[in-house]
Tab-separated table of C-alpha atoms and ligand atoms in Angstrom:
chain	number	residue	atom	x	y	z
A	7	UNK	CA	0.000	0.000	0.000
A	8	UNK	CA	1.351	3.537	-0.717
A	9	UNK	CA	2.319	4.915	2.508
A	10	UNK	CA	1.984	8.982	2.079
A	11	UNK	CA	5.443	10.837	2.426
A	12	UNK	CA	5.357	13.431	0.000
A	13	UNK	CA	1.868	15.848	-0.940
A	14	UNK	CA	1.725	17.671	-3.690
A	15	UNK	CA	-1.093	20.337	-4.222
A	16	UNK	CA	-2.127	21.993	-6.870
A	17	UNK	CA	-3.676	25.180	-6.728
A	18	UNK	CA	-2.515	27.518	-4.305
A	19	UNK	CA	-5.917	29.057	-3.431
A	20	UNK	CA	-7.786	29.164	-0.162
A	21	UNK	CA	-8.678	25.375	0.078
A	22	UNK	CA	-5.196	24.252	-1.505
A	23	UNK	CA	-3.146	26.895	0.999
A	24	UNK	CA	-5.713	25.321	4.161
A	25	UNK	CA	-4.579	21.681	2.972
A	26	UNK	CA	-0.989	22.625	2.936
A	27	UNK	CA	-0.668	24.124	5.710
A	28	UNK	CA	-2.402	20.728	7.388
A	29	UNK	CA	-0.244	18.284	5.368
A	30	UNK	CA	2.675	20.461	6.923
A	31	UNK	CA	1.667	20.444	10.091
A	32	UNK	CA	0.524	16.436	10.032
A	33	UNK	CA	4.606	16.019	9.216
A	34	UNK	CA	4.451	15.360	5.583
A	35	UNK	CA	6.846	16.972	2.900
A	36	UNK	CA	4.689	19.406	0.945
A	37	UNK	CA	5.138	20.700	-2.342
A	38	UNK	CA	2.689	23.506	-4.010
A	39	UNK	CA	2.243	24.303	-7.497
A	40	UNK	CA	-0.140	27.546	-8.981
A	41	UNK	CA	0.452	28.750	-12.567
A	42	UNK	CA	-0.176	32.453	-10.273
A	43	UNK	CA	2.496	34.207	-8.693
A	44	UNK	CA	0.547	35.915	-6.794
A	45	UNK	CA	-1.453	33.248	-5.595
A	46	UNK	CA	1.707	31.836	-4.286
A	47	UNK	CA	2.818	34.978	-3.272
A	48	UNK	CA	-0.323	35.155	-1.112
A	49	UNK	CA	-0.442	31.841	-0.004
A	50	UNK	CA	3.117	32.257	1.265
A	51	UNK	CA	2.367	35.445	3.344
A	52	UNK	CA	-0.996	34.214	4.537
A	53	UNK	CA	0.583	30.690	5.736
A	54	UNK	CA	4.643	31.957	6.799
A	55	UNK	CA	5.464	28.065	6.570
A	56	UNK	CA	8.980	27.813	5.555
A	57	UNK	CA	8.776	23.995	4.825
A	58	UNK	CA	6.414	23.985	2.252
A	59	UNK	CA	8.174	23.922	-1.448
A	60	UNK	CA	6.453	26.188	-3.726
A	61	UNK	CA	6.319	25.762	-7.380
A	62	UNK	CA	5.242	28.164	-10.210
A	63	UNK	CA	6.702	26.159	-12.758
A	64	UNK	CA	5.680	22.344	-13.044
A	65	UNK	CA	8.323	20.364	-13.950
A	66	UNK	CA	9.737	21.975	-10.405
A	67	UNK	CA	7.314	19.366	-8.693
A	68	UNK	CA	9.104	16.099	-7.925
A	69	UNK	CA	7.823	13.761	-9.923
A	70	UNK	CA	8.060	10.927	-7.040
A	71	UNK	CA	5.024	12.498	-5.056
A	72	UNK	CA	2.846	9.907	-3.135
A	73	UNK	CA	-0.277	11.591	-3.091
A	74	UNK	CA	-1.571	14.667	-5.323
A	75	UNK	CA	-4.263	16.665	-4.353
A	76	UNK	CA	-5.752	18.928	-7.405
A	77	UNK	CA	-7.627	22.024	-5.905
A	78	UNK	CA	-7.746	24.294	-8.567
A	79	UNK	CA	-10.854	26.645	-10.329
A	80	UNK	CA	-14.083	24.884	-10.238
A	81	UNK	CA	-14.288	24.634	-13.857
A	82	UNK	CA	-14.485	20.806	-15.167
A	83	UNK	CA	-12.370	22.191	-18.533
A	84	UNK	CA	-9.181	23.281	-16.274
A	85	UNK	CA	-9.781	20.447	-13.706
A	86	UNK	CA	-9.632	17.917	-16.496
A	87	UNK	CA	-6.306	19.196	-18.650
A	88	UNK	CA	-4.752	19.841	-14.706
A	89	UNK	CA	-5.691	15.910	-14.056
A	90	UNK	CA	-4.537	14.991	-17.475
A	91	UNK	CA	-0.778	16.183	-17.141
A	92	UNK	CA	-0.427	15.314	-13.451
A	93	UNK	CA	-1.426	11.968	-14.237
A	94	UNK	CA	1.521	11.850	-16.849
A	95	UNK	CA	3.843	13.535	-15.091
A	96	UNK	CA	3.773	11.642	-11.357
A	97	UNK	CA	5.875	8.347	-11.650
A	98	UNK	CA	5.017	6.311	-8.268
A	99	UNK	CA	2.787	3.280	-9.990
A	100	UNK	CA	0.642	3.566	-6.304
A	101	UNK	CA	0.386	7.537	-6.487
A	102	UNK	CA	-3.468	8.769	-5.398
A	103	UNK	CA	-4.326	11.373	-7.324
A	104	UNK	CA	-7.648	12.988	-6.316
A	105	UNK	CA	-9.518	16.544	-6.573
A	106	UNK	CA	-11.320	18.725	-3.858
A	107	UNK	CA	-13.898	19.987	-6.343
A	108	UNK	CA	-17.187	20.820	-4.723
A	109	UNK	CA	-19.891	19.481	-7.279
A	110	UNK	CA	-18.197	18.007	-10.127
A	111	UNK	CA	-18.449	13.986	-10.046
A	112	UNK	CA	-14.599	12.059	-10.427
A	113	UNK	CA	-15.739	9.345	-12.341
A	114	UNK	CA	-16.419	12.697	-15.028
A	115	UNK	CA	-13.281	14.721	-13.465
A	116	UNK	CA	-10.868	11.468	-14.893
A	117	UNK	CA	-12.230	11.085	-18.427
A	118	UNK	CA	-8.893	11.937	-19.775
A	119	UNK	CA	-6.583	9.944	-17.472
A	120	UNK	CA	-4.761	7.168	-18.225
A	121	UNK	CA	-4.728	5.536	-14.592
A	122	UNK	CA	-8.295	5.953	-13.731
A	123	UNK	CA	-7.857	3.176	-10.459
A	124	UNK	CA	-5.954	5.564	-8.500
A	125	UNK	CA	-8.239	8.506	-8.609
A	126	UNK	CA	-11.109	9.727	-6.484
A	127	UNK	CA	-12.601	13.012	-5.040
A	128	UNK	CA	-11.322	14.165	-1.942
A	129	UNK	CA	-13.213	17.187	-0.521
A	130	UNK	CA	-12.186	19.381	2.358
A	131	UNK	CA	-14.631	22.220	3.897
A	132	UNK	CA	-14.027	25.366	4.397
A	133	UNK	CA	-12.594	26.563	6.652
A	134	UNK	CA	-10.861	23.050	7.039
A	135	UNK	CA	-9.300	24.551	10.280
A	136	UNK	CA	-12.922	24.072	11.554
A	137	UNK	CA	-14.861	21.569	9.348
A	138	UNK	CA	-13.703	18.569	10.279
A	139	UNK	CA	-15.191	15.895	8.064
A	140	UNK	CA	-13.257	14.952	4.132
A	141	UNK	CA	-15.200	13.309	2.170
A	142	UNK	CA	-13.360	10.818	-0.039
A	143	UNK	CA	-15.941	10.106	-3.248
A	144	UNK	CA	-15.039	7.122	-5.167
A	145	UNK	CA	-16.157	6.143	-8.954
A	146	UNK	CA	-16.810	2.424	-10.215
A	147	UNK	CA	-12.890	1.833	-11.358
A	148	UNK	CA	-11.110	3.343	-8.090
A	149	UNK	CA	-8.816	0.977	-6.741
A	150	UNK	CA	-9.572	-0.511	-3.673
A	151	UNK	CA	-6.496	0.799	-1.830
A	152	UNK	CA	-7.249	4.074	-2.392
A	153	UNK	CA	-9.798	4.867	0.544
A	154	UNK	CA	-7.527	3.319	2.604
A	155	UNK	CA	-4.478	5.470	2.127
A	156	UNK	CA	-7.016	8.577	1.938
A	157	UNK	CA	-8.372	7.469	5.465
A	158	UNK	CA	-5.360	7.307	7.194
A	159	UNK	CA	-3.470	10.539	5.503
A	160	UNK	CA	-6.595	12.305	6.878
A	161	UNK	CA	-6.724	10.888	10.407
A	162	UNK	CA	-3.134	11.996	10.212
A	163	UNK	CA	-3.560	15.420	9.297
A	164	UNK	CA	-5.954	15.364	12.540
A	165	UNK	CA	-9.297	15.485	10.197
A	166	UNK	CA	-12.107	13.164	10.032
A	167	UNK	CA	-13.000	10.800	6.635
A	168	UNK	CA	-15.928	10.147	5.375
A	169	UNK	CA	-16.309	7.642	2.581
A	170	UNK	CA	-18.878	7.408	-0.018
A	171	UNK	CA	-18.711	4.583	-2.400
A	172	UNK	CA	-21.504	6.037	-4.887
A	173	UNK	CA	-20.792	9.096	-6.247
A	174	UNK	CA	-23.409	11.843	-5.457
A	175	UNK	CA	-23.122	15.371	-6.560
A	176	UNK	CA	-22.771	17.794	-3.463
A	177	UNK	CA	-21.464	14.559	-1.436
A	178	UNK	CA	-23.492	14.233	1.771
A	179	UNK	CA	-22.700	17.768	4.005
A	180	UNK	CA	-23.324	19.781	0.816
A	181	UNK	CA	-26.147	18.528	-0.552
A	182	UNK	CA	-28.007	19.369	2.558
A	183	UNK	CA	-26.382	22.597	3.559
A	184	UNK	CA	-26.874	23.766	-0.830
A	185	UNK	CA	-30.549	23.671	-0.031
A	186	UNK	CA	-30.178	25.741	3.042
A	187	UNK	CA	-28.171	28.184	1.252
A	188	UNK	CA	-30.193	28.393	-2.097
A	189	UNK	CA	-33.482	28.888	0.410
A	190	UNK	CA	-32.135	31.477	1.862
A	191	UNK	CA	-30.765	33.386	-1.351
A	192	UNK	CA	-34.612	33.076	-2.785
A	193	UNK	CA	-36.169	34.704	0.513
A	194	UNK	CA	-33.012	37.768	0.309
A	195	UNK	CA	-33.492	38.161	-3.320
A	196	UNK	CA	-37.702	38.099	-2.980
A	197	UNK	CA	-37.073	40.958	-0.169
A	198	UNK	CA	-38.766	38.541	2.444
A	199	UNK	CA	-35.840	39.129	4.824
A	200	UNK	CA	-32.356	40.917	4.688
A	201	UNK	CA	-29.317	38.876	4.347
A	202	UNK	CA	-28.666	39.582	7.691
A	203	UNK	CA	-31.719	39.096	9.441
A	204	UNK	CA	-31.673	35.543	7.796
A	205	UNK	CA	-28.212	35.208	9.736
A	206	UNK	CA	-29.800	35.973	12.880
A	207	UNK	CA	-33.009	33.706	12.601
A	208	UNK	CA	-30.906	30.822	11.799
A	209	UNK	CA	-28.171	31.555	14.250
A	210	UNK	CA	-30.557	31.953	17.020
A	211	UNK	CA	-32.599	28.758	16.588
A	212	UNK	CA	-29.630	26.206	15.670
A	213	UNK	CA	-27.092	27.861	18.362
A	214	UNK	CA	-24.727	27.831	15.518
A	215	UNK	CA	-21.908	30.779	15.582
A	216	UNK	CA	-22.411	31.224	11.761
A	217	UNK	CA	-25.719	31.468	9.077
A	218	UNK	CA	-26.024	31.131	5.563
A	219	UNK	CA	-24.578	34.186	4.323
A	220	UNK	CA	-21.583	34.268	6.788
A	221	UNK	CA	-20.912	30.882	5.494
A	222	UNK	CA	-21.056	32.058	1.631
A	223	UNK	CA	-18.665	34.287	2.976
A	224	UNK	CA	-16.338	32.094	4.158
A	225	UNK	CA	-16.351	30.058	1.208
A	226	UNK	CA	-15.851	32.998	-1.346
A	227	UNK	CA	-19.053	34.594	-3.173
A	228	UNK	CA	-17.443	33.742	-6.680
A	229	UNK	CA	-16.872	29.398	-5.422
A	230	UNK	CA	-20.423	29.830	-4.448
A	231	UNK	CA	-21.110	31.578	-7.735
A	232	UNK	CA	-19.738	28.660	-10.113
A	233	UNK	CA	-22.038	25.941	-7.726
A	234	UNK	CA	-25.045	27.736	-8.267
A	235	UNK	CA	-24.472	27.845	-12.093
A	236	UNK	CA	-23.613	24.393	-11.992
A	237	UNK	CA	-26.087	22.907	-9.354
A	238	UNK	CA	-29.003	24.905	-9.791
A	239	UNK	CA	-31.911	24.375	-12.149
A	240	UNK	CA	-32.222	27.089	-14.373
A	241	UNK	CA	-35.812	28.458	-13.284
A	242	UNK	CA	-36.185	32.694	-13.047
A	243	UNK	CA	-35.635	32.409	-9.371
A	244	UNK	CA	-32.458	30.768	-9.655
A	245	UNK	CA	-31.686	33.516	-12.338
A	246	UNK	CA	-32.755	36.498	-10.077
A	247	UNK	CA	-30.143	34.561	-7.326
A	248	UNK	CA	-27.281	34.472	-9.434
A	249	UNK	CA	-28.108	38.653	-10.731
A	250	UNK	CA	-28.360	39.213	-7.291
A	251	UNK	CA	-24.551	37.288	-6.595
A	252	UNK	CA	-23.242	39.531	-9.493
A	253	UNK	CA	-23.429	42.554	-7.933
A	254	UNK	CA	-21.344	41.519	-5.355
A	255	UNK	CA	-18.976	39.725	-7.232
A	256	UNK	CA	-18.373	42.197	-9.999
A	257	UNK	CA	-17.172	44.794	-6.876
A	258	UNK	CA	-14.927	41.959	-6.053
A	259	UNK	CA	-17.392	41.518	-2.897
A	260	UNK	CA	-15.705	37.678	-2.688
A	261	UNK	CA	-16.524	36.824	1.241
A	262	UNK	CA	-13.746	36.813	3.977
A	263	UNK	CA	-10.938	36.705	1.487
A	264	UNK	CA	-10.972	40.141	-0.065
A	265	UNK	CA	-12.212	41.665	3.067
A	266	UNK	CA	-15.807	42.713	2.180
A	267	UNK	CA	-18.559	40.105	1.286
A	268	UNK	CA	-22.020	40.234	2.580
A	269	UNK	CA	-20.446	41.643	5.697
A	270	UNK	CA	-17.232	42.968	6.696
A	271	UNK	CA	-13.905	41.865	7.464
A	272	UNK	CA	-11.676	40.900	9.807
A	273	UNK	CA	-14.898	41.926	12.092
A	274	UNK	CA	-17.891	40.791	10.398
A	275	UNK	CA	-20.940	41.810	12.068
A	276	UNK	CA	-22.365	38.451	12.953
A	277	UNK	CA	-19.358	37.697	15.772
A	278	UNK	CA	-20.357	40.959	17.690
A	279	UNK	CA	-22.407	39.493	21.170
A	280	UNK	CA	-25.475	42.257	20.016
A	281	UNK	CA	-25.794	40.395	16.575
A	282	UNK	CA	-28.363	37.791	18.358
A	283	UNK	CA	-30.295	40.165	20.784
B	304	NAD	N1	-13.668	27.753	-1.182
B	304	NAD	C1	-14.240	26.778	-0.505
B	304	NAD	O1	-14.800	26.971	0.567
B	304	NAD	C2	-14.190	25.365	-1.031
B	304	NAD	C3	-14.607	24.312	-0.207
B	304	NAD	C4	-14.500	23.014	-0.655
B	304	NAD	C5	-13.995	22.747	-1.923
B	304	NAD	N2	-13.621	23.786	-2.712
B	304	NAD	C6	-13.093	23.471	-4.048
B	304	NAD	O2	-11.691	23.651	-4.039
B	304	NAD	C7	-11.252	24.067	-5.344
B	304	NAD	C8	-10.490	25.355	-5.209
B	304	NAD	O3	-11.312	26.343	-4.631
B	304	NAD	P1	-10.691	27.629	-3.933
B	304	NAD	O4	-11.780	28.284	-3.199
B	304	NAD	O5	-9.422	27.269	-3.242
B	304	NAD	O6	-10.353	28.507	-5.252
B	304	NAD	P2	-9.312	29.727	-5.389
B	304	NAD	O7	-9.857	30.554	-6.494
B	304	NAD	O8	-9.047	30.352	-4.075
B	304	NAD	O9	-7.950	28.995	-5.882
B	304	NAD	C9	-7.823	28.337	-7.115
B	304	NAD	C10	-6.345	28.418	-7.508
B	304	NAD	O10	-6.124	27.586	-8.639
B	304	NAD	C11	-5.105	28.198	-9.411
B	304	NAD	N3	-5.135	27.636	-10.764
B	304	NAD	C12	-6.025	27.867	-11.752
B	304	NAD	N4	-5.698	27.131	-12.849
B	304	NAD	C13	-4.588	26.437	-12.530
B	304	NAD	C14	-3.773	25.506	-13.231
B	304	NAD	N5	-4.033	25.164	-14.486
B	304	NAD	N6	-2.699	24.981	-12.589
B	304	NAD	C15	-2.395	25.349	-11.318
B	304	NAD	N7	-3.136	26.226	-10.603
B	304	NAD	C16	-4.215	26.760	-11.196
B	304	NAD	C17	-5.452	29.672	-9.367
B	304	NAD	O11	-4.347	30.481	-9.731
B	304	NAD	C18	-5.878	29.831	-7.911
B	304	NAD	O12	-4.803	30.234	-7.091
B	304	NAD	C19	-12.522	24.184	-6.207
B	304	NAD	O13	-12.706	22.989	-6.899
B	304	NAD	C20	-13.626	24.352	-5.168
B	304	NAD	O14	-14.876	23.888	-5.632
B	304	NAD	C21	-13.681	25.083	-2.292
């Protein structure tokens, strides 16, 4: 069985920097490639981990990695041509090669790899700091071995898996918590309630320290952007709710990571004790 030694991520974003920093931090040698300098430039100063090897060129990667983690733009085109040349270029013949997309399925994700077997989804939450559960998604020809090393590289990193043998789209977490966000876009964008006060009527009943819009936030208006164009059906609700996301994301109004979403950061509204009176 392929024991993990040596990660390799690519995609230096804000779930690829979070799953560096806990491959690092689980004791495994990690290596980071992003076709952006400034995305590595970012994740760098955001992270200050002088272990991690970052790459802006590929063939910098060593090719012996164990396991490759592909968390790059959720766009099946660029996840697909990404998964094609890091299944070429990766020599180990047990390497895992798997993909934190959100929505897209892998046994679609690995249409043009050669080794099929060792691939799988492998989804962290955001932040993954907090979320604890990873859902590892396999497809009809994944090798049998490859939940195994998955599970134990994630108990490792001090996370908890979660394996689903049928592929699903939204795996389980999302597809619940994608109806509780798209529910509460429709009553913002009808005017029924203010993003806010939606917040505060969900934070109040489930006693948790974040609601709907906080956690669109967190995950980036533009990630939550692509799911809704991919996930929802295309009815003139749905195309109110993703008007109503452009005018947010076209002020670059991402969430948490460019400091002003649907609230504001580093002291968004909802954290303040008055929020919930
Ligand atoms: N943001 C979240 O909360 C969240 C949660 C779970 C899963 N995901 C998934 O994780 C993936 C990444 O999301 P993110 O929020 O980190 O996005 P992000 O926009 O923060 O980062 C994506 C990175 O990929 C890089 N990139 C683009 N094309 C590339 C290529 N060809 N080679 C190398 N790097 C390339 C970009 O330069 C960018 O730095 C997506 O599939 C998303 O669905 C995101």
């Amino acid at each position: 069985m392929n024991i993990v030694k040596k990660v390799a991520i690519i995609g230096a974003g804000n779930l690829g920097s979070q799953i560096a920093a806990l491959s690092c931090k689980g004791g495994f040698c990690v290596e980071v490639f992003d076709v952006s300098e400034s995305a590595i430039e970012k994740s760098k100063k955001a992270l200050q981990i002088s272990s991690i090897k970052y790459c802006s060129k590929r063939d910098e990667l060593s090719k012996d990695c164990d396991l490759i983690i592909e968390t790059v733009f959720e766009n099946m085109r660029v996840k697909r041509n990404v998964l094609s040349w890091v299944d070429k270029y990766f020599t180990n013949s047990n390497v895992v090669i798997c993909s934190n997309s959100s929505e897209f399925l892998p046994s679609s994700l690995c249409k043009k790899m050669q080794r099929k077997n060792r691939f799988c989804s492998y989804h962290f939450h955001s932040p993954s700091t907090h979320a604890d559960i990873v859902d590892i998604m396999l497809h009809k020809k994944t090798d049998s071995d490859v939940p195994e090393v998955l599970t134990q590289f994630t108990k490792n990193i001090g996370l908890v898996p979660f394996v689903i043998k049928k592929e699903h789209k939204g795996y389980v977490f999302n597809t619940i918590f994608n109806e509780v966000i798209a529910q509460s876009i429709s009553l913002a964008v009808q005017g029924i309630a203010k993003p806010e006060e939606i917040d505060r009527c969900w934070m109040v009943n489930t006693k948790m320290s974040i609601g709907p819009f906080g956690m669109i936030d967190l995950v980036g208006l533009d990630t939550v952007e692509d799911i809704m164009y991919n996930l929802l059906p295309k009815k003139p609700l749905n195309v109110f709710a993703i008007r109503y996301f452009k005018k947010y994301t076209k002020q670059n109004y991402l969430g948490k990571k460019t400091g002003q979403g649907f609230y504001t950061y580093p002291d968004p509204k909802f954290e303040t004790k008055s929020f919930l009176e």
